[in-house]
Short mmCIF file of C-alpha atoms in Angstrom, two decimals:
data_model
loop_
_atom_site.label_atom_id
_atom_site.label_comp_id
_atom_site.label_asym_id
_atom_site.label_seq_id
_atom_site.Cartn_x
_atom_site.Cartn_y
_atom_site.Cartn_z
CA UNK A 226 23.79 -14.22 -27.62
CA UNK A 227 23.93 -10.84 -26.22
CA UNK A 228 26.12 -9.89 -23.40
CA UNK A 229 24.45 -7.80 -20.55
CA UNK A 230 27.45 -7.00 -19.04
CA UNK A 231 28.43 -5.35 -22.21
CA UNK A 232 29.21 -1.42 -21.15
CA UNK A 233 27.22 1.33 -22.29
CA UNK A 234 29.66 3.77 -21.16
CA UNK A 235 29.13 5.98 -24.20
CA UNK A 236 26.11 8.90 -25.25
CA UNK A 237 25.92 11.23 -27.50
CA UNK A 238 25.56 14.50 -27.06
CA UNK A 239 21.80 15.76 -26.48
CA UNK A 240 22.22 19.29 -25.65
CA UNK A 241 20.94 22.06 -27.47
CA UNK A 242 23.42 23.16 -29.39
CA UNK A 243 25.05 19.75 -30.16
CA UNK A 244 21.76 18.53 -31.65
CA UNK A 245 20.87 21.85 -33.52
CA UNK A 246 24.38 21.44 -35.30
CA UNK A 247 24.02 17.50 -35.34
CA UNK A 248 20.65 18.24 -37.57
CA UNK A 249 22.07 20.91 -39.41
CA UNK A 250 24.46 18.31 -40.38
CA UNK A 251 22.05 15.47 -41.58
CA UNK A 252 22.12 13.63 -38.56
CA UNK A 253 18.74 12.08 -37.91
CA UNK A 254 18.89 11.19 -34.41
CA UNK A 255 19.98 14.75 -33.54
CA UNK A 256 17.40 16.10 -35.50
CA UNK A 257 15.08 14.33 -33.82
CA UNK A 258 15.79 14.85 -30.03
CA UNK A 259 15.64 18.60 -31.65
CA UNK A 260 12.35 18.13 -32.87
CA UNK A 261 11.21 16.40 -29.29
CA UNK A 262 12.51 19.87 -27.89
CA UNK A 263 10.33 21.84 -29.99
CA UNK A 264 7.16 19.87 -28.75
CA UNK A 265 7.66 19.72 -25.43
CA UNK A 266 9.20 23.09 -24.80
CA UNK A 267 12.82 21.89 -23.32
CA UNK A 268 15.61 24.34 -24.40
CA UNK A 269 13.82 26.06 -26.66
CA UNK A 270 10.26 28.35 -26.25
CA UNK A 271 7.37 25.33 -27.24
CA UNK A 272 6.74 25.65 -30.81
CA UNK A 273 4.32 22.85 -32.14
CA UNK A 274 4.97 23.84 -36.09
CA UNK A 275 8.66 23.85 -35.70
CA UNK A 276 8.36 20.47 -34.29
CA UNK A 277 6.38 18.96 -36.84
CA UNK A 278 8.16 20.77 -39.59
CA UNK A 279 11.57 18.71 -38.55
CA UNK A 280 9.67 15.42 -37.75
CA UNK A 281 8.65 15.96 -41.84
CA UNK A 282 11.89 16.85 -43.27
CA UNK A 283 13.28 13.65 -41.68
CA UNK A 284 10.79 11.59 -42.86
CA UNK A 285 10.64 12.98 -45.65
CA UNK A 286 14.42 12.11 -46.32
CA UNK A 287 13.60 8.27 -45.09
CA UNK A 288 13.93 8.60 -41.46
CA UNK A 289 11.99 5.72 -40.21
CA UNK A 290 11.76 6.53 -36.62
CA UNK A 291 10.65 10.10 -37.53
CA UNK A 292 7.78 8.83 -40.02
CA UNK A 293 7.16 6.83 -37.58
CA UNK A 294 6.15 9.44 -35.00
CA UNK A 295 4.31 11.74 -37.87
CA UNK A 296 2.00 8.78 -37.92
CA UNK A 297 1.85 8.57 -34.27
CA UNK A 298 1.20 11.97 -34.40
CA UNK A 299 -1.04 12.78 -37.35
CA UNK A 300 1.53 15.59 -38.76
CA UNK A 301 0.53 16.62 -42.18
CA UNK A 302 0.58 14.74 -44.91
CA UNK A 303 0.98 11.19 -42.48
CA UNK A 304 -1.80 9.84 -41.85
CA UNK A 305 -2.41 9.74 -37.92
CA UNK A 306 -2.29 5.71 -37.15
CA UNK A 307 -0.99 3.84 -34.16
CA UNK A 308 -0.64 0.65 -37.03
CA UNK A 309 1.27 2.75 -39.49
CA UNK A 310 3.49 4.34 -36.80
CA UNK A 311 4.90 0.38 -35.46
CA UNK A 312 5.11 -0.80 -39.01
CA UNK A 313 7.48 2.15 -39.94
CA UNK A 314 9.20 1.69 -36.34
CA UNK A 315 9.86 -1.99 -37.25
CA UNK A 316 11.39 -1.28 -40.33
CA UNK A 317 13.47 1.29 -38.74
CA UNK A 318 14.36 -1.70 -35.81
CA UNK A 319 15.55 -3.85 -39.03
CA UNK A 320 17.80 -0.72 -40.08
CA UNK A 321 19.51 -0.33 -36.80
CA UNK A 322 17.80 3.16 -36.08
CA UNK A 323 18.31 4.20 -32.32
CA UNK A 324 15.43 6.51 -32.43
CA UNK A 325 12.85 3.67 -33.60
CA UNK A 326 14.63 0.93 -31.94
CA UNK A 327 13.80 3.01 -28.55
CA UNK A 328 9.84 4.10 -30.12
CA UNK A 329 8.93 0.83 -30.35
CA UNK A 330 9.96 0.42 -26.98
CA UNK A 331 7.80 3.00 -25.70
CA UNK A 332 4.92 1.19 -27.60
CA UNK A 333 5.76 -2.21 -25.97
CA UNK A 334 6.36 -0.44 -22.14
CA UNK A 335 2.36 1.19 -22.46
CA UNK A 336 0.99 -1.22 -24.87
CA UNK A 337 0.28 1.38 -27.26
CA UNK A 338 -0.45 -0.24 -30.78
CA UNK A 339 1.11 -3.59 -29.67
CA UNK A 340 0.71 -6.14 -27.23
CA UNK A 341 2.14 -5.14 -23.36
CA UNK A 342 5.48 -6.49 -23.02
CA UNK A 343 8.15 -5.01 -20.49
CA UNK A 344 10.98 -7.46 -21.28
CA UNK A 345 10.64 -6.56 -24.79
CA UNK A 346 10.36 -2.74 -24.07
CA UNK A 347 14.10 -3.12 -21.89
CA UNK A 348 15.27 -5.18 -24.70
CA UNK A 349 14.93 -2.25 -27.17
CA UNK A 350 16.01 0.54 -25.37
CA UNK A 351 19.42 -1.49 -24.46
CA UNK A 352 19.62 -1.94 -27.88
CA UNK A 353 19.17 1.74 -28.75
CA UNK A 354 21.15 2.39 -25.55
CA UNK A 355 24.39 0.53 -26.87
CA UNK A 356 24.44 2.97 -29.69
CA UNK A 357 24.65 6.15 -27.59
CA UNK A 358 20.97 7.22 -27.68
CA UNK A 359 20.51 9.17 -24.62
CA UNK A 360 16.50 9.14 -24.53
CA UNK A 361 16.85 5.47 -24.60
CA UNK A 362 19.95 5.16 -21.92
CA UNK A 363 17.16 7.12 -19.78
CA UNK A 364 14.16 5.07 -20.49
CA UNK A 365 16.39 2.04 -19.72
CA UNK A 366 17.81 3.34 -16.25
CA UNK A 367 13.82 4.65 -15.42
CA UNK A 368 13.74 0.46 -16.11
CA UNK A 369 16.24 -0.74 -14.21
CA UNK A 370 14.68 2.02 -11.38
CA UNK A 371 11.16 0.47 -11.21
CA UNK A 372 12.15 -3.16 -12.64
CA UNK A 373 10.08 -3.14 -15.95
CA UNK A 374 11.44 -5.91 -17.68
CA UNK A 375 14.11 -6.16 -15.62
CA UNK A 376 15.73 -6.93 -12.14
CA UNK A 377 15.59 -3.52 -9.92
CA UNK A 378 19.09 -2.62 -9.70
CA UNK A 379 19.25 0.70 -8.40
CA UNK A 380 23.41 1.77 -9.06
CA UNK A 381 22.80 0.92 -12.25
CA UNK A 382 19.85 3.48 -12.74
CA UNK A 383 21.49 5.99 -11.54
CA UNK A 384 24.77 5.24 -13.64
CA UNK A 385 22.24 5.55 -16.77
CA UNK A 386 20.76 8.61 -15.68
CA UNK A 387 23.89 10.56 -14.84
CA UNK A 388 25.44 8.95 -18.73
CA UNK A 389 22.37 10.80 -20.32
CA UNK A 390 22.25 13.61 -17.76
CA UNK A 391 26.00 14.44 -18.73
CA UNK A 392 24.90 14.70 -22.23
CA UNK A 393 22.07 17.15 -21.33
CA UNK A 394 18.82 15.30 -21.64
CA UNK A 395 16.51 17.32 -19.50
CA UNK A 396 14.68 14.09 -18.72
CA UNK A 397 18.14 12.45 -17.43
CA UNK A 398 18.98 15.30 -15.17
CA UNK A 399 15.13 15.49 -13.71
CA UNK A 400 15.08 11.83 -12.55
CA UNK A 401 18.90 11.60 -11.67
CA UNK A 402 17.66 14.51 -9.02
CA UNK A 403 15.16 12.35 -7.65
CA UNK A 404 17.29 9.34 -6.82
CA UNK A 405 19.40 12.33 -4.98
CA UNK A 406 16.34 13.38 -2.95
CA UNK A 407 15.42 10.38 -2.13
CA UNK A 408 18.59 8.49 -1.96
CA UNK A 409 17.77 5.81 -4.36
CA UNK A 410 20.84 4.22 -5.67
CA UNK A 411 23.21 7.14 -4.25
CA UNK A 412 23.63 8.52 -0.61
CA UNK A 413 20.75 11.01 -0.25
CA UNK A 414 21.67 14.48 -1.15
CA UNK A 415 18.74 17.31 -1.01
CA UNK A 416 21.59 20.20 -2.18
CA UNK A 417 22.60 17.65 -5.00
CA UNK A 418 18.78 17.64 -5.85
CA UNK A 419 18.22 20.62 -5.35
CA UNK A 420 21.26 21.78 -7.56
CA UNK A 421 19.56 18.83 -10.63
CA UNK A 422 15.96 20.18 -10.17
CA UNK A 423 17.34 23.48 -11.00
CA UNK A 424 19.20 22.38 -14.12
CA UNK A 425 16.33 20.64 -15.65
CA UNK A 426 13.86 23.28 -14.71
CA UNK A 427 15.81 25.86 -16.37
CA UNK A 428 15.62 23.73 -19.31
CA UNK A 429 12.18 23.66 -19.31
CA UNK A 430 11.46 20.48 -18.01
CA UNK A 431 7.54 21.02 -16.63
CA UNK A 432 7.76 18.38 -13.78
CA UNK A 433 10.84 19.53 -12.37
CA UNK A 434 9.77 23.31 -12.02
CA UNK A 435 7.22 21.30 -9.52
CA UNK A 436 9.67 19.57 -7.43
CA UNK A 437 12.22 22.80 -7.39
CA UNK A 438 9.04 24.19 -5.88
CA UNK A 439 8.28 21.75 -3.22
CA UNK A 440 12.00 21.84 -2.18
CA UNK A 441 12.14 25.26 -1.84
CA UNK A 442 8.55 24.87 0.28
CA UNK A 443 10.12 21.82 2.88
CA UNK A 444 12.79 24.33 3.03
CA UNK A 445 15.67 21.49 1.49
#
């Protein structure tokens, strides 16, 4: 079988301009982190068309994971279906594709379209994780943080959100700043979390703006 101990001690790059070129380039995974930005509004001014427009063109060019999520999604002309969304997922698990390897994950973690399972949503994203996919290396330290599907095991969480954070995943930087503030897994640091919150905030990252906020209120 498997070995857990195996390191993940490698991501690629998530930042803006890494996955703009990355796309430009053909790569899929990049291209899709870039279309995640575009729909949520990290890096980049939130632009719902340009989002969808990328999540096509990948599918379009047999992109499982991204047909995936136009299903998921409804984006013209996919048909919006939770069913159709796992089923193109699955085939992109059989493929070896990081991005659906770590969307079916999601789907297993909330039960969305299949059956709640937490050990199978960890399995995934350490699957995805092991190829350098930094929204699953973060999913799978937020596991390892709150012990869905796995044994709480705090230095590692922290050790997968400062691999993605590196790399520039918005998300990554957000919740390594909260194991700062609260000293979860690392000695507490409020100037460390502080110095995070910013980062991800100025990336656009909603939640963080928030906690920035309430630092700056407490006075940290």
């Amino acid at each position: 079988g498997r070995k857990e101990s195996r390191s993940m001690n490698f991501c690629k790059p998530a930042d803006l301009i890494s996955v703009r070129d990355g796309y430009e380039k053909g790569d899929r995974v990049a291209g899709f982190i870039l279309g995640r930005y575009y729909q949520w509004g990290q890096y980049v001014e939130k632009d719902e068309k340009r989002a969808s427009s990328i999540f096509v063109d990948l599918a379009e060019k047999g992109h499982w994971g991204s047909r995936g999520r136009c299903h998921q999604l409804g984006y013209d002309p996919y048909e919006k279906s939770i069913e159709k969304a796992v089923e193109c997922y699955r085939k992109g698990v059989e493929e070896g594709d990081e991005v659906s390897l770590s969307s079916l994950g999601v789907c297993y973690d909330n039960g969305t379209g299949v059956d709640k399972n937490e050990k199978e949503a960890a399995s995934l994203y350490h699957r995805a994780a092991e190829k350098g996919h930094a929204i699953a290396i973060n999913s799978l330290g937020y596991c390892y943080g709150n012990g869905t599907g796995v044994e709480v095991d705090m230095k590692k969480a922290v050790q997968l959100h400062s691999q993605a954070a590196d790399k520039g995943l918005a998300a990554a930087i957000f919740n390594l700043a909260f194991c700062y503030e609260y000293g979860k897994g690392v000695k507490k640091d409020k100037k460390k979390a502080v110095q995070l919150y910013s980062q991800a905030a100025k990336k656009g990252y909603a939640i963080a703006i928030f906690n920035l906020a309430v630092c700056y209120w407490n006075g940290t």
